[in-house]
Tab-separated table of C-alpha atoms in Angstrom:
chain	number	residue	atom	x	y	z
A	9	UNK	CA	0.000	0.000	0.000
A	10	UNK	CA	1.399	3.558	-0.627
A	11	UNK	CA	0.280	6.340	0.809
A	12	UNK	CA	3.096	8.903	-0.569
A	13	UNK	CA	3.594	12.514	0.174
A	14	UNK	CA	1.347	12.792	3.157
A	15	UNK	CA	3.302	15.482	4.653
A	16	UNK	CA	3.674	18.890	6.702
A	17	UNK	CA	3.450	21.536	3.504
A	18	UNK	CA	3.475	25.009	4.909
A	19	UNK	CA	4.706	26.882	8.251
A	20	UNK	CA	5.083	25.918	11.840
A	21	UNK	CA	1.957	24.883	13.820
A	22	UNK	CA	-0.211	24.375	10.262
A	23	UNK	CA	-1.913	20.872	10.080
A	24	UNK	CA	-1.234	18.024	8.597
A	25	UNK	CA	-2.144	16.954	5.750
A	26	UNK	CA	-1.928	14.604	2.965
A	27	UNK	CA	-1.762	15.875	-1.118
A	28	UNK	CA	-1.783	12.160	-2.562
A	29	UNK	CA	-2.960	8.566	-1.633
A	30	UNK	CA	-1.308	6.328	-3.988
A	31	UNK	CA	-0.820	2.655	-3.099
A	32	UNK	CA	0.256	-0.187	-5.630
A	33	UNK	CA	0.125	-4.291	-5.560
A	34	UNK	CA	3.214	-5.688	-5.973
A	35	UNK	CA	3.744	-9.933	-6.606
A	36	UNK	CA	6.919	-10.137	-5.227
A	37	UNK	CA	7.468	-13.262	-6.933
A	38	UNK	CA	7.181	-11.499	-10.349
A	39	UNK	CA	8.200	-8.172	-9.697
A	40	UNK	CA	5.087	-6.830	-11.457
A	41	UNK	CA	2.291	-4.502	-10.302
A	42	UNK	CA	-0.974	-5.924	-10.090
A	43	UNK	CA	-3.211	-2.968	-9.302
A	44	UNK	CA	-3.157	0.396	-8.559
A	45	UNK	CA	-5.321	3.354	-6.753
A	46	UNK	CA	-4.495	6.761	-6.992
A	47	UNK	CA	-6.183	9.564	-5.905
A	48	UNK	CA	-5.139	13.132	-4.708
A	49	UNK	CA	-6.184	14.527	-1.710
A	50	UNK	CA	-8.303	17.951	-1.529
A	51	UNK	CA	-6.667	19.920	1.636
A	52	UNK	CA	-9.674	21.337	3.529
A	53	UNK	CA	-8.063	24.046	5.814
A	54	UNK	CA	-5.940	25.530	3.759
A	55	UNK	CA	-6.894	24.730	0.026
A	56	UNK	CA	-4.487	26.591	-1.457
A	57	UNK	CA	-0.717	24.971	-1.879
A	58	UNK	CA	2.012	27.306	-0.740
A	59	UNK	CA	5.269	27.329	-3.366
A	60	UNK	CA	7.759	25.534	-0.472
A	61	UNK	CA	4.183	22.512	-1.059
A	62	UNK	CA	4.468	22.455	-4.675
A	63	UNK	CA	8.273	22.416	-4.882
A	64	UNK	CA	8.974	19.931	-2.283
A	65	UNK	CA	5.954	17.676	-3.257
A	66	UNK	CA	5.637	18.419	-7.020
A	67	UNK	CA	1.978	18.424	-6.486
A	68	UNK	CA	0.069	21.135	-8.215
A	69	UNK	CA	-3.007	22.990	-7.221
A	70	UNK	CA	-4.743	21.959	-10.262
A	71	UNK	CA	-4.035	18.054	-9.042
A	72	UNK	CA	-5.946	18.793	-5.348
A	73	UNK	CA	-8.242	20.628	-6.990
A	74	UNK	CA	-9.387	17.895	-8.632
A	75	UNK	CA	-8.684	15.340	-5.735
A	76	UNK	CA	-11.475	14.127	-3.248
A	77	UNK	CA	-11.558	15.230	0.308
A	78	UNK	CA	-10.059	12.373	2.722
A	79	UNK	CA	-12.991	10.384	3.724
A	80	UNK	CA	-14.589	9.809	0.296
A	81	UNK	CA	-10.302	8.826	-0.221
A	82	UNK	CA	-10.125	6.630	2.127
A	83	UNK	CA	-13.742	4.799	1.077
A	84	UNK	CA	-12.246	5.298	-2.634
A	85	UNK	CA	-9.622	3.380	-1.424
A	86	UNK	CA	-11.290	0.357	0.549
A	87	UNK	CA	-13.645	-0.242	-2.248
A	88	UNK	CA	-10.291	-0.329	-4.081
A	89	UNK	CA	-8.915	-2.810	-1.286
A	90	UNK	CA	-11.995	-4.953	-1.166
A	91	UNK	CA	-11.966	-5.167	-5.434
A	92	UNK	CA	-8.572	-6.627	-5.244
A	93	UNK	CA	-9.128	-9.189	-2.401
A	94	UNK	CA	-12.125	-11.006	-4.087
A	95	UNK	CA	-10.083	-10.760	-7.211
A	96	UNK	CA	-6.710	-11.684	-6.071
A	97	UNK	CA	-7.770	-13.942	-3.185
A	98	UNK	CA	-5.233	-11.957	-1.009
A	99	UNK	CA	-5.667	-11.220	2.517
A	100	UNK	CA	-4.131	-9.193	5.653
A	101	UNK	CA	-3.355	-9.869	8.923
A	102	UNK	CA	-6.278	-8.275	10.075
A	103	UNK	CA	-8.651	-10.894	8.076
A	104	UNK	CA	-6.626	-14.151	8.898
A	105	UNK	CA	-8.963	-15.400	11.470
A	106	UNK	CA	-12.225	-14.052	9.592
A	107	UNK	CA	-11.731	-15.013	6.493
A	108	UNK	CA	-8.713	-17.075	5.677
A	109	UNK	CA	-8.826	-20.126	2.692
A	110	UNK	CA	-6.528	-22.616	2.009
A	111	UNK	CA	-5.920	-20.486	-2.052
A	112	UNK	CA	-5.658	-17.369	-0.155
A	113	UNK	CA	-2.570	-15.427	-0.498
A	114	UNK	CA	-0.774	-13.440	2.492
A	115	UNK	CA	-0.398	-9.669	1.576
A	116	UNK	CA	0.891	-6.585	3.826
A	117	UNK	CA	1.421	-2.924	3.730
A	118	UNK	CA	5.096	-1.951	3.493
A	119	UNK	CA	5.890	1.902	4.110
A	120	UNK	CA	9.267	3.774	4.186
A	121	UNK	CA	9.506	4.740	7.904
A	122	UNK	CA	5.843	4.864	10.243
A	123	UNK	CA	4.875	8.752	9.287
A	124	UNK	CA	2.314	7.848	6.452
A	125	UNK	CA	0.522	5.144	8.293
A	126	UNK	CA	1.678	5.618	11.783
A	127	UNK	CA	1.800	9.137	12.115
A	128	UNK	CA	-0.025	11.831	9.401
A	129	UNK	CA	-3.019	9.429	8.778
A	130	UNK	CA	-3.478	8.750	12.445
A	131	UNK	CA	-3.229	12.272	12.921
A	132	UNK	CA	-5.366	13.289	10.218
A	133	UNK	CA	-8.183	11.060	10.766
A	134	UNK	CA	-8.522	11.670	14.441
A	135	UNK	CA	-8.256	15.794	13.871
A	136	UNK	CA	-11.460	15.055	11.343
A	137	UNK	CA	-13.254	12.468	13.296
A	138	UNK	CA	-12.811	9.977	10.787
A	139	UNK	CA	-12.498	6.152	11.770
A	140	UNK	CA	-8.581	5.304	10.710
A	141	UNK	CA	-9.512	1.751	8.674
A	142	UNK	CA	-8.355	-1.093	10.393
A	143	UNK	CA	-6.829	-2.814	7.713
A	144	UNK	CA	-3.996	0.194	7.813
A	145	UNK	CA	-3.258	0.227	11.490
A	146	UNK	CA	-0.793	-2.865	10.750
A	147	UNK	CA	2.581	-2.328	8.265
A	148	UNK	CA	6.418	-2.887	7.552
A	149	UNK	CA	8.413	-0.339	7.514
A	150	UNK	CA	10.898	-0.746	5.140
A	151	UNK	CA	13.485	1.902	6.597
A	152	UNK	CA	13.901	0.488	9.967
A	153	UNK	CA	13.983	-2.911	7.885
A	154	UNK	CA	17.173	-1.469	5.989
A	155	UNK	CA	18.490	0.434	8.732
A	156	UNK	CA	18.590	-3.012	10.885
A	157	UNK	CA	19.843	-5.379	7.478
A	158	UNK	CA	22.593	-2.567	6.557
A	159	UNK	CA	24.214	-3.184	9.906
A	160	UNK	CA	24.382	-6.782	9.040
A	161	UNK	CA	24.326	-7.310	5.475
A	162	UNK	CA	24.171	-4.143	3.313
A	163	UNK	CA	25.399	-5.873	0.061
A	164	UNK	CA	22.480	-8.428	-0.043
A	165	UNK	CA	19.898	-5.898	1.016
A	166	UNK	CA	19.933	-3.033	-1.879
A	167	UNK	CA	20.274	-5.650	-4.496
A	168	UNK	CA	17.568	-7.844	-3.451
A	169	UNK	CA	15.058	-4.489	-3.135
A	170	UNK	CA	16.681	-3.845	-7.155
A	171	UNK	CA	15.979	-7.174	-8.265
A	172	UNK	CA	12.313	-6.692	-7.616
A	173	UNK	CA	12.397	-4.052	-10.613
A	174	UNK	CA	11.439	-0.981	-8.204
A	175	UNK	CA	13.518	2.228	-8.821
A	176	UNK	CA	15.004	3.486	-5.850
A	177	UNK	CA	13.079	6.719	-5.689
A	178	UNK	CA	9.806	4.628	-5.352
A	179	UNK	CA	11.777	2.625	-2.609
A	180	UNK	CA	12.978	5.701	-0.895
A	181	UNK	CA	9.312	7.065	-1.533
A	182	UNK	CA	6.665	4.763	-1.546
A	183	UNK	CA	5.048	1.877	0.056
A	184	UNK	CA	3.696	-1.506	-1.255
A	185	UNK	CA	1.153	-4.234	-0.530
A	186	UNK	CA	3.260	-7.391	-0.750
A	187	UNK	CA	1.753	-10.375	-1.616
């Protein structure tokens, strides 16, 4: 799952808030992306992007413009979620008792560090009364995975996260359901 560039985009003491909710399915045993959702993110506060925003995200104000507000997002988003599962026969940790199959196929969300997931969502959704889904309260993150494996075995790590055909900026950038 991806959830890039949810970040702090203006002064001091301004509120969080995410520009884009990406989020891609990755078979790691083929390298290839299965699905994707995309969607930007309308900022409700403070609609319109400041230059430092833009430059740092590359997100234009024509892109939130056009974007959805975060709740309809985040249904946008488990539709998305639920379209893949009954097609892919994947499921997360959070469904393993409910609904697990003998053809069903283990899948996770894998972020680069906790702030998407852990931190600005959390944040985001409890500042708006929204109900953080379930299904992303559980994730990898890939950094402190690296930062752990680079103390040990830095020459296998970067190579293996190469051979599965991502380029470093979406490694460095962007987070993946595993299956």
């Amino acid at each position: 799952m991806a959830t890039k560039r949810l970040a702090r985009c203006g002064p001091r003491g301004q509120a969080l808030w995410g520009l884009e909710f990406p989020a891609v399915l990755l078979n790691t045993s083929t390298g290839e992306i299965e699905s994707e959702f995309h969607t930007y993110v309308q900022p409700q506060e403070h609609p319109i992007l400041s230059e430092f925003c833009t430059e740092l995200t590359g997100i234009t104000q024509n892109q939130v413009d056009e974007g959805v507000p975060l709740n309809i997002c985040l249904s946008q988003f488990l539709k998305w979620i639920q379209k893949i599962q009954k097609e892919k026969k994947i499921i997360f940790s959070t469904d393993i008792l409910s609904n697990s199959t003998s053809e069903a196929k283990a899948c996770t969300f894998v972020t680069w560090t906790d702030w998407d997931l852990g931190v600005c969502l959390q944040y985001e959704c409890k500042r708006k009364q929204l109900r953080k889904p379930d299904i992303l309260n559980s994730w990898i993150d890939l950094k402190a995975t690296y930062r752990v494996r680079r103390s040990t075995d830095s020459e296998t790590f970067i190579p293996m996260l190469l051979s599965q055909r991502l380029p470093v900026s979406e490694v460095t950038s962007q987070c993946c359901m595993f299956q």
